[in-house]
Amino acid sequence: MATICLRITNQDRVGLVLDISQVLARDNINILSMEVSPNIMYLEIESLSPNKYAFIHKQLSLIPQINTVDLISNMPHQEREQQLKAVMDTIGDGILAIDKEEVITHFNPAAEKILGYQSNEVLGKKIKDIFVSEIPLLEALHEGTPYSNCEFVVSTTRGKSHYITSGCPIRDANGITIGAVAVLKAMHDVKELVYSVTKPHINRFADILHVSEKMKHVINLAKLVAKNDSTVLIRGESGTGKELFARSIHMESLRREKIFAPINCAALPDALLESELFGYEDGSFSGAKKGGKSGLFEYANAGTIFLDEIGELSASLQAKLLRVLQDGKIRRIGSNQEISVDVRIIAATHRNLEEMIRKKEFRDDLYYRLNVIPIYIPPLRDRKEDLPLLIESLLLKINHRFKKQVTHLSQPAMSKLMQHDWLGNVRELRNVIERAVSLVSQGEITPEHIMLDQMNLQTASSVLPITNRKLKEVLAEMECHILREAIKTHGTSRQVGNVLGLSHTGVLNRMRKYDLSEKKV
């Protein structure tokens, strides 16, 4: 029904409202709503013809103590509702409010997106008609207890929703609960917020120190590749900086504002790696988190996931990864539902995948899916002209960490480093420079301060005194030394097992025996 709104200014007196009502009643005009405040009265009445409005306007103006009668577009309460709706519509968080009868009164666009309903579908309905499972908002209404930043996976008539929520009761001036309101934040938005606050510095190509032509060529190629969404396979020996390249590609891409999620496929057992990558449903296995858990592919949706040491994936995980690359879909452990994900995959390995394919250890179809854009990072021994620049940067960082003032390397010391093959690449170089800085209080590093990994392994027997010691003790000390040096060079227990010809379990058992860990080494 069409209506008009009037603003009547007046000098307040007893009986003024009655006089106005009588003027309107004589012409059979219904008052739809009224708001009264000191010296101002607002009326909403049914629409009038121009002639009749002119007559009513004159009659109202003749009432004693009425100053002006003006036509306005909206009643004050309507303007307040419009302003509140505008605010709620612009808020990024979902807003859900109910009255004391559990009827939904407010439902903004962000809530529509999180819960999968349009506001016109839920407003005026009981909240239990929408939510199948229990929600804390009802406790806030009936028990008057607020709650803050609670994670919930709830079931609605249209599926499950995962979000963080805070809520509280709404009370009137007398302290009586007349409703409750909840703020909802989608779990993906929460993860992105946490990532933006806690993420470490993500390297860019400018952080890759080099002067060699080989590295210039590789970096230029990687910059070109970063602009599109093609899958990238980074090849290179351990310690060449494969993750540094992966992070730089992400930061050069259109996904730079989204999540970069790295995971080392060699560092976790298969079952744990699968749950980390794909997530799991509630009750899918013993010890599973209540409500289930999203995996890295869901977490990094619209971003980049870096699969380091891709050659260590088991056959079953290779098949699941192939499914993601082919169809862009994942399936949580214990679930029959497929979830679409938009993730750029960057993989890396130091292993010979072609040889693994020949030995039936790696799927050829997965290889071709991964090897869309191959990038080969040259080992340090093939770009020794980069050594002085890398050493200068490492000296600066290690000096700052150790609070020392080791300024430079002597020429003989630099020559010694230039002649070394650097099988552990930049990781080995970092260890050697750190050892040297540890042995020097200040000034320069000389050749006697340079302790190279290969030299240590070759001369290990000469530094292990054998006199009056049992063979078992000497062998145990030698085994501990070899394990320590292998972990320093190769980085992970799984890679150490491959190099030394031991099972992953065998390496872990020996590390526990000698109280070794990747971090301690």
Coordinates of C-alpha atoms in Angstrom, one line a residue:
M1 CA 0.0 0.0 0.0
A2 CA 1.3 3.5 -0.9
T3 CA 1.9 5.8 2.0
I4 CA 3.1 9.3 2.7
C5 CA 5.1 10.6 5.7
L6 CA 4.6 13.9 7.5
R7 CA 7.0 15.8 9.8
I8 CA 5.0 18.1 12.2
T9 CA 6.9 20.6 14.3
N10 CA 5.0 21.9 17.3
Q11 CA 5.0 23.4 20.8
D12 CA 4.3 20.5 23.0
R13 CA 1.0 20.4 24.9
V14 CA -1.6 18.0 26.3
G15 CA -4.1 16.9 23.8
L16 CA -2.1 17.7 20.6
V17 CA -2.0 14.1 19.5
L18 CA -5.8 13.8 20.0
D19 CA -6.4 16.9 17.9
I20 CA -4.3 15.6 15.0
S21 CA -6.0 12.2 15.2
Q22 CA -9.4 13.8 15.1
V23 CA -8.6 15.8 11.9
L24 CA -7.5 12.7 10.2
A25 CA -10.4 10.6 11.5
R26 CA -13.0 13.1 10.2
D27 CA -11.7 12.3 6.6
N28 CA -11.4 8.6 7.4
I29 CA -7.6 8.6 7.1
N30 CA -5.8 5.8 8.9
I31 CA -2.6 6.4 10.8
L32 CA -0.2 3.6 10.0
S33 CA 2.6 4.6 12.3
M34 CA 3.5 7.5 14.6
E35 CA 6.7 8.6 16.3
V36 CA 6.7 11.4 18.9
S37 CA 9.6 13.3 20.3
P38 CA 9.8 16.7 22.0
N39 CA 8.4 19.4 19.6
I40 CA 8.4 17.0 16.6
M41 CA 5.8 14.4 15.5
Y42 CA 6.1 12.0 12.6
L43 CA 3.1 10.4 10.9
E44 CA 2.8 7.7 8.3
I45 CA -0.6 7.7 6.6
E46 CA -2.2 6.2 3.5
S47 CA -1.4 8.0 0.3
L48 CA -3.7 11.0 -0.6
S49 CA -4.7 12.7 -3.8
P50 CA -3.1 16.1 -4.3
N51 CA -6.3 18.0 -3.5
K52 CA -7.1 15.9 -0.4
Y53 CA -3.4 16.3 0.8
A54 CA -3.7 20.1 0.4
F55 CA -6.9 20.1 2.5
I56 CA -5.4 17.9 5.2
H57 CA -2.3 20.0 5.3
K58 CA -4.4 23.2 5.8
Q59 CA -6.5 21.5 8.6
L60 CA -3.4 20.3 10.5
S61 CA -1.7 23.7 10.2
L62 CA -4.7 25.4 11.8
I63 CA -4.4 23.3 15.0
P64 CA -3.0 25.5 17.8
Q65 CA 0.7 25.1 18.7
I66 CA 1.5 23.4 15.3
N67 CA 4.3 25.3 13.6
T68 CA 4.9 23.4 10.3
V69 CA 3.7 20.4 8.4
D70 CA 6.2 19.0 5.9
L71 CA 6.1 16.0 3.6
I72 CA 9.1 13.7 4.1
S73 CA 10.3 10.6 2.2
N74 CA 10.7 8.2 5.2
M75 CA 9.8 7.8 8.8
P76 CA 12.8 8.0 11.3
H77 CA 12.6 4.3 12.1
Q78 CA 12.6 3.5 8.4
E79 CA 15.8 5.6 7.9
R80 CA 17.4 3.9 10.9
E81 CA 16.6 0.5 9.4
Q82 CA 18.0 1.5 6.0
Q83 CA 21.2 2.8 7.6
L84 CA 21.5 -0.4 9.7
K85 CA 21.0 -2.5 6.5
A86 CA 23.6 -0.5 4.6
V87 CA 26.1 -1.0 7.4
M88 CA 25.4 -4.8 7.7
D89 CA 25.5 -5.2 3.9
T90 CA 29.0 -3.7 3.8
I91 CA 30.4 -5.8 6.7
G92 CA 32.6 -8.7 5.6
D93 CA 31.4 -10.9 8.4
G94 CA 28.1 -12.7 8.5
I95 CA 25.5 -11.2 10.9
L96 CA 22.6 -13.5 12.1
A97 CA 20.1 -12.2 14.6
I98 CA 17.0 -13.8 16.2
D99 CA 14.3 -12.5 18.4
K100 CA 13.1 -14.0 21.7
E101 CA 10.8 -16.4 19.7
E102 CA 13.9 -17.8 17.8
V103 CA 12.7 -16.1 14.6
I104 CA 15.4 -14.8 12.3
T105 CA 15.3 -11.0 12.1
H106 CA 18.6 -10.1 10.4
F107 CA 20.6 -12.0 7.8
N108 CA 23.2 -10.0 5.8
P109 CA 24.9 -10.9 2.5
A110 CA 28.0 -12.3 4.2
A111 CA 25.8 -14.7 6.1
E112 CA 24.1 -15.7 2.8
K113 CA 27.5 -16.6 1.4
I114 CA 28.6 -18.6 4.5
L115 CA 25.4 -20.5 5.1
G116 CA 24.2 -20.9 1.5
Y117 CA 20.8 -19.2 1.9
Q118 CA 19.3 -15.9 0.6
S119 CA 17.9 -13.5 3.2
N120 CA 14.3 -13.7 1.8
E121 CA 14.4 -17.5 2.4
V122 CA 15.2 -17.3 6.1
L123 CA 13.9 -14.0 7.4
G124 CA 10.8 -14.6 9.5
K125 CA 11.5 -18.3 9.9
K126 CA 12.4 -20.2 13.1
I127 CA 16.2 -20.7 13.3
K128 CA 15.6 -24.5 13.9
D129 CA 14.0 -24.7 10.5
I130 CA 17.4 -23.8 9.0
F131 CA 19.9 -25.4 11.3
V132 CA 19.7 -29.2 11.8
S133 CA 22.5 -29.3 14.4
E134 CA 22.6 -27.4 17.7
I135 CA 24.1 -23.9 17.5
P136 CA 25.5 -21.7 20.4
L137 CA 23.2 -18.8 19.4
L138 CA 20.3 -20.5 21.1
E139 CA 22.3 -20.9 24.3
A140 CA 23.0 -17.2 24.2
L141 CA 19.3 -16.5 23.8
H142 CA 17.9 -18.8 26.5
E143 CA 20.8 -18.8 29.0
G144 CA 22.1 -15.3 28.4
T145 CA 25.7 -16.5 28.0
P146 CA 27.9 -14.8 25.3
Y147 CA 30.6 -16.7 23.5
S148 CA 33.6 -15.6 21.5
N149 CA 35.7 -17.0 18.6
C150 CA 34.3 -20.6 18.7
E151 CA 34.9 -22.9 15.7
F152 CA 31.9 -24.7 14.5
V153 CA 31.0 -27.2 11.7
V154 CA 27.2 -27.1 11.6
S155 CA 24.7 -28.9 9.5
T156 CA 21.9 -26.9 7.7
T157 CA 19.2 -28.2 5.4
R158 CA 21.6 -27.4 2.6
G159 CA 24.8 -29.1 3.9
K160 CA 27.6 -28.3 6.2
S161 CA 29.1 -24.9 7.0
H162 CA 32.5 -24.3 8.7
Y163 CA 33.0 -21.0 10.4
I164 CA 34.3 -19.1 13.5
T165 CA 31.5 -17.4 15.4
S166 CA 31.0 -15.0 18.3
G167 CA 27.6 -14.2 19.8
C168 CA 25.7 -12.5 22.6
P169 CA 22.2 -11.9 23.9
I170 CA 20.3 -8.7 23.1
R171 CA 18.8 -7.0 26.2
D172 CA 16.3 -4.2 26.5
A173 CA 16.7 -1.2 28.9
N174 CA 15.4 -3.3 31.8
G175 CA 18.0 -6.1 31.2
I176 CA 15.4 -8.5 29.8
T177 CA 16.7 -10.7 26.9
I178 CA 14.8 -9.9 23.7
G179 CA 17.0 -11.7 21.2
A180 CA 20.5 -12.7 20.3
V181 CA 23.0 -11.9 17.5
A182 CA 25.9 -13.9 16.1
V183 CA 28.9 -12.8 14.0
L184 CA 30.1 -15.4 11.5
K185 CA 33.5 -15.5 9.8
A186 CA 34.1 -18.1 7.0
M187 CA 36.9 -20.5 7.9
H188 CA 38.7 -19.7 4.7
D189 CA 38.7 -16.0 5.5
V190 CA 40.0 -16.8 9.0
K191 CA 42.9 -18.8 7.6
E192 CA 43.8 -16.1 5.2
L193 CA 43.7 -13.5 8.0
V194 CA 46.0 -15.7 10.2
Y195 CA 48.3 -16.3 7.2
S196 CA 48.5 -12.5 6.4
V197 CA 49.5 -11.8 10.1
T198 CA 51.8 -14.7 10.8
K199 CA 53.3 -15.5 7.4
P200 CA 57.1 -15.3 7.2
H201 CA 58.9 -13.0 4.8
I202 CA 58.3 -14.5 1.3
N203 CA 61.3 -14.2 -0.9
R204 CA 61.3 -12.6 -4.3
F205 CA 63.6 -13.1 -7.3
A206 CA 65.6 -10.0 -6.1
D207 CA 66.6 -12.0 -3.0
I208 CA 68.3 -14.7 -5.1
L209 CA 72.0 -13.6 -5.0
H210 CA 73.9 -14.3 -8.2
V211 CA 76.2 -12.9 -10.9
S212 CA 76.6 -16.0 -13.0
E213 CA 74.9 -16.2 -16.4
K214 CA 73.5 -19.6 -15.6
M215 CA 71.5 -18.3 -12.7
K216 CA 70.4 -15.2 -14.7
H217 CA 69.0 -17.5 -17.4
V218 CA 67.1 -19.6 -14.8
I219 CA 65.7 -16.6 -13.0
N220 CA 64.5 -15.0 -16.3
L221 CA 62.8 -18.2 -17.2
A222 CA 61.1 -18.5 -13.8
K223 CA 59.9 -14.9 -14.1
L224 CA 58.2 -15.6 -17.4
V225 CA 56.6 -18.8 -16.0
A226 CA 55.3 -17.0 -12.9
K227 CA 52.9 -14.9 -14.9
N228 CA 50.7 -17.9 -15.9
D229 CA 49.1 -20.7 -13.9
S230 CA 51.1 -23.6 -15.4
T231 CA 52.3 -26.4 -13.0
V232 CA 56.1 -26.0 -12.4
L233 CA 58.6 -28.8 -11.6
I234 CA 61.8 -27.4 -10.1
R235 CA 64.8 -29.8 -10.4
G236 CA 68.1 -29.5 -8.6
E237 CA 70.4 -31.0 -6.0
S238 CA 69.7 -30.7 -2.3
G239 CA 70.6 -27.2 -1.1
T240 CA 70.3 -25.3 -4.4
G241 CA 67.4 -23.2 -3.3
K242 CA 64.3 -24.9 -4.8
E243 CA 61.9 -23.5 -2.2
L244 CA 63.4 -20.0 -2.7
F245 CA 62.5 -20.3 -6.4
A246 CA 59.0 -21.6 -5.6
R247 CA 58.3 -18.7 -3.2
S248 CA 59.6 -16.2 -5.7
I249 CA 57.4 -17.6 -8.5
H250 CA 54.4 -17.3 -6.2
M251 CA 55.2 -13.7 -5.4
E252 CA 55.6 -12.8 -9.1
S253 CA 52.3 -14.4 -9.9
L254 CA 48.7 -13.1 -9.8
R255 CA 48.2 -15.3 -6.7
R256 CA 50.7 -13.2 -4.7
E257 CA 48.1 -11.9 -2.3
K258 CA 46.8 -15.5 -1.5
I259 CA 48.3 -18.3 0.5
F260 CA 51.6 -20.0 -0.2
A261 CA 51.5 -23.4 1.5
P262 CA 54.8 -25.4 1.5
I263 CA 55.0 -29.1 2.6
N264 CA 58.0 -31.5 2.5
C265 CA 56.7 -34.8 1.2
A266 CA 59.8 -36.6 2.6
A267 CA 59.3 -35.4 6.2
L268 CA 56.0 -37.1 7.0
P269 CA 54.7 -40.7 7.0
D270 CA 52.2 -41.5 4.2
A271 CA 49.1 -41.5 6.4
L272 CA 49.9 -38.2 8.1
L273 CA 50.9 -36.6 4.7
E274 CA 47.6 -37.7 3.2
S275 CA 45.6 -36.1 6.0
E276 CA 47.7 -32.9 5.8
L277 CA 47.2 -32.6 2.0
F278 CA 43.6 -33.6 1.7
G279 CA 42.1 -33.3 5.2
Y280 CA 39.6 -35.7 6.8
E281 CA 36.0 -36.0 7.9
D282 CA 34.8 -36.3 11.5
G283 CA 35.3 -39.8 12.8
S284 CA 37.2 -41.0 9.8
F285 CA 40.0 -42.5 12.0
S286 CA 40.9 -42.9 15.6
G287 CA 42.0 -39.5 17.0
A288 CA 40.5 -37.5 14.2
K289 CA 39.6 -34.0 15.2
K290 CA 35.9 -33.5 16.0
G291 CA 34.2 -31.9 13.0
G292 CA 37.0 -33.0 10.7
K293 CA 39.8 -30.9 9.3
S294 CA 40.5 -29.2 6.0
G295 CA 43.8 -30.1 4.2
L296 CA 46.4 -27.9 2.6
F297 CA 44.7 -28.0 -0.8
E298 CA 41.6 -26.4 0.7
Y299 CA 43.6 -24.0 2.9
A300 CA 45.6 -22.8 -0.1
N301 CA 42.6 -22.4 -2.4
A302 CA 43.2 -19.6 -4.9
G303 CA 46.8 -19.7 -3.8
T304 CA 49.9 -21.9 -4.4
I305 CA 50.9 -25.1 -2.8
F306 CA 54.6 -26.2 -2.9
L307 CA 55.2 -29.9 -2.8
D308 CA 58.9 -30.3 -2.0
E309 CA 60.6 -33.7 -2.6
I310 CA 57.7 -34.9 -4.8
G311 CA 59.8 -38.0 -5.6
E312 CA 59.1 -39.3 -2.1
L313 CA 55.3 -39.7 -2.6
S314 CA 53.9 -43.2 -2.2
A315 CA 52.0 -44.8 -5.1
S316 CA 48.6 -44.2 -3.5
L317 CA 49.4 -40.5 -2.9
Q318 CA 50.7 -40.2 -6.4
A319 CA 47.3 -41.3 -7.7
K320 CA 45.4 -38.9 -5.5
L321 CA 47.7 -36.0 -6.6
L322 CA 47.1 -36.9 -10.2
R323 CA 43.4 -36.6 -9.6
V324 CA 43.9 -33.0 -8.3
L325 CA 46.0 -32.1 -11.3
Q326 CA 43.5 -33.6 -13.8
D327 CA 40.2 -32.5 -12.4
G328 CA 41.0 -29.8 -9.8
K329 CA 39.1 -31.8 -7.1
I330 CA 40.0 -33.4 -3.8
R331 CA 38.3 -35.8 -1.5
R332 CA 38.8 -35.7 2.2
I333 CA 39.7 -39.0 4.0
G334 CA 36.5 -40.7 5.0
S335 CA 34.3 -38.6 2.6
N336 CA 32.5 -39.4 -0.6
Q337 CA 32.1 -35.8 -1.5
E338 CA 34.5 -34.1 -4.0
I339 CA 35.6 -30.6 -3.3
S340 CA 36.7 -28.3 -6.1
V341 CA 40.0 -26.4 -5.5
D342 CA 41.8 -23.8 -7.5
V343 CA 45.4 -24.2 -6.5
R344 CA 48.6 -23.7 -8.5
I345 CA 51.0 -26.6 -7.8
I346 CA 54.8 -26.1 -7.8
A347 CA 56.7 -29.3 -7.2
A348 CA 60.4 -29.9 -6.5
T349 CA 62.8 -32.8 -6.3
H350 CA 66.5 -33.7 -6.3
R351 CA 65.8 -37.2 -7.5
N352 CA 66.0 -38.6 -11.0
L353 CA 62.3 -39.0 -11.8
E354 CA 63.0 -40.5 -15.2
E355 CA 65.0 -43.3 -13.6
M356 CA 62.3 -43.8 -11.0
I357 CA 59.7 -44.1 -13.9
R358 CA 61.9 -46.9 -15.4
K359 CA 62.0 -48.7 -12.1
K360 CA 58.2 -48.3 -11.7
E361 CA 58.7 -46.1 -8.6
F362 CA 57.0 -43.0 -10.1
R363 CA 53.9 -42.7 -12.3
D364 CA 54.7 -41.6 -15.8
D365 CA 51.2 -39.9 -16.1
L366 CA 51.9 -37.9 -13.0
Y367 CA 55.4 -37.0 -14.2
Y368 CA 53.9 -35.5 -17.4
R369 CA 51.3 -33.6 -15.4
L370 CA 54.0 -32.1 -13.2
N371 CA 56.6 -31.5 -15.8
V372 CA 54.7 -28.8 -17.7
I373 CA 57.3 -26.2 -17.0
P374 CA 60.6 -27.7 -15.9
I375 CA 63.2 -25.5 -14.2
Y376 CA 66.7 -26.8 -13.5
I377 CA 68.7 -25.0 -10.8
P378 CA 72.4 -25.4 -11.4
P379 CA 74.5 -26.7 -8.5
L380 CA 76.9 -24.3 -6.8
R381 CA 80.0 -26.0 -8.3
D382 CA 78.8 -25.0 -11.7
R383 CA 78.4 -21.3 -10.8
K384 CA 81.3 -20.7 -8.5
E385 CA 81.4 -17.0 -9.6
D386 CA 78.4 -16.6 -7.3
L387 CA 80.4 -17.7 -4.2
P388 CA 81.9 -14.4 -3.1
L389 CA 78.5 -12.7 -3.2
L390 CA 76.9 -15.6 -1.2
I391 CA 79.7 -15.6 1.3
E392 CA 79.4 -11.9 1.9
S393 CA 75.7 -12.2 2.5
L394 CA 76.2 -15.2 4.9
L395 CA 78.9 -13.4 6.8
L396 CA 76.6 -10.4 7.4
K397 CA 73.8 -12.6 8.7
I398 CA 75.9 -14.9 10.8
N399 CA 77.8 -12.0 12.3
H400 CA 74.6 -10.4 13.3
R401 CA 73.3 -13.6 14.9
F402 CA 76.5 -14.4 16.8
K403 CA 77.2 -10.7 17.6
K404 CA 80.6 -10.9 16.0
Q405 CA 82.7 -8.8 13.6
V406 CA 84.3 -11.2 11.2
T407 CA 84.8 -8.9 8.3
H408 CA 86.1 -11.0 5.4
L409 CA 87.9 -14.1 4.2
S410 CA 91.6 -14.1 3.4
Q411 CA 92.6 -14.8 -0.2
P412 CA 93.9 -18.3 0.6
A413 CA 90.7 -19.1 2.5
M414 CA 88.6 -17.9 -0.5
S415 CA 90.8 -20.0 -2.8
K416 CA 90.1 -23.1 -0.7
L417 CA 86.4 -22.5 -0.9
M418 CA 86.5 -21.9 -4.7
Q419 CA 88.3 -25.3 -5.2
H420 CA 85.7 -27.2 -3.2
D421 CA 82.9 -29.1 -5.1
W422 CA 80.0 -28.2 -2.8
L423 CA 78.0 -31.4 -3.0
G424 CA 75.6 -29.9 -0.4
N425 CA 75.4 -26.6 -2.3
V426 CA 74.3 -23.4 -0.5
R427 CA 73.2 -25.4 2.6
E428 CA 76.8 -26.8 2.9
L429 CA 78.3 -23.4 2.3
R430 CA 76.2 -21.9 5.1
N431 CA 77.4 -24.6 7.5
V432 CA 81.1 -24.1 6.5
I433 CA 80.9 -20.3 7.0
E434 CA 79.1 -20.7 10.3
R435 CA 81.8 -23.0 11.5
A436 CA 84.5 -20.6 10.5
V437 CA 82.8 -17.6 12.2
S438 CA 82.4 -19.7 15.3
L439 CA 86.2 -20.2 15.4
V440 CA 87.1 -16.6 14.8
S441 CA 86.5 -13.8 17.3
Q442 CA 87.0 -11.0 14.8
G443 CA 88.9 -10.0 11.8
E444 CA 89.4 -12.4 8.9
I445 CA 88.8 -16.0 8.2
T446 CA 91.9 -18.0 7.2
P447 CA 92.3 -21.5 5.6
E448 CA 92.7 -23.2 9.0
H449 CA 89.2 -21.9 10.0
I450 CA 87.7 -23.6 7.0
M451 CA 86.3 -27.1 7.9
L452 CA 84.9 -28.8 4.8
D453 CA 82.3 -31.6 5.1
Q454 CA 84.1 -34.0 2.7
M455 CA 87.4 -33.4 4.5
N456 CA 85.8 -34.2 7.8
L457 CA 84.3 -37.4 6.6
Q458 CA 87.5 -38.6 5.0
T459 CA 89.6 -37.9 8.1
A460 CA 87.0 -38.9 10.7
S461 CA 89.0 -42.0 11.6
S462 CA 92.0 -40.0 12.4
V463 CA 90.1 -37.9 15.0
L464 CA 88.6 -40.9 16.7
P465 CA 91.1 -42.3 19.3
I466 CA 91.0 -46.1 19.2
T467 CA 93.5 -46.9 22.0
N468 CA 92.0 -48.8 24.9
R469 CA 88.5 -48.6 23.4
K470 CA 86.2 -51.4 22.3
L471 CA 85.4 -51.8 18.7
K472 CA 81.7 -51.4 19.4
E473 CA 82.3 -48.0 20.9
V474 CA 84.5 -46.8 18.0
L475 CA 81.9 -48.0 15.4
A476 CA 79.1 -46.3 17.3
E477 CA 81.0 -43.0 17.4
M478 CA 81.8 -43.3 13.7
E479 CA 78.1 -44.1 12.9
C480 CA 77.0 -41.1 14.9
H481 CA 79.5 -38.9 13.1
I482 CA 78.4 -40.1 9.6
L483 CA 74.7 -39.7 10.5
R484 CA 75.3 -36.1 11.7
E485 CA 77.2 -35.1 8.6
A486 CA 74.7 -36.8 6.3
I487 CA 71.8 -34.9 7.9
K488 CA 73.7 -31.6 7.6
T489 CA 74.2 -32.3 3.9
H490 CA 70.9 -33.9 2.8
G491 CA 68.5 -32.2 5.1
T492 CA 65.9 -34.9 6.0
S493 CA 65.9 -38.3 7.5
R494 CA 64.2 -39.8 4.4
Q495 CA 66.9 -38.4 2.1
V496 CA 69.6 -39.7 4.5
G497 CA 68.1 -43.1 4.2
N498 CA 68.3 -43.0 0.4
V499 CA 71.9 -41.9 0.5
L500 CA 73.1 -44.4 3.1
G501 CA 71.0 -47.3 1.9
L502 CA 68.9 -47.5 5.1
S503 CA 65.1 -47.6 5.5
H504 CA 63.4 -44.5 6.8
T505 CA 62.6 -46.3 10.1
G506 CA 66.3 -47.4 10.4
V507 CA 67.5 -43.8 10.2
L508 CA 64.9 -42.6 12.7
N509 CA 65.9 -45.4 15.2
R510 CA 69.6 -44.4 14.9
M511 CA 68.8 -40.7 15.3
R512 CA 66.9 -41.5 18.5
K513 CA 69.8 -43.7 19.7
Y514 CA 72.4 -40.9 19.3
D515 CA 69.9 -38.1 20.3
L516 CA 70.1 -36.5 16.8
S517 CA 67.5 -34.5 15.1
E518 CA 67.3 -32.4 11.9
K519 CA 67.0 -29.3 14.0
K520 CA 69.9 -30.1 16.3
V521 CA 72.2 -30.8 13.5

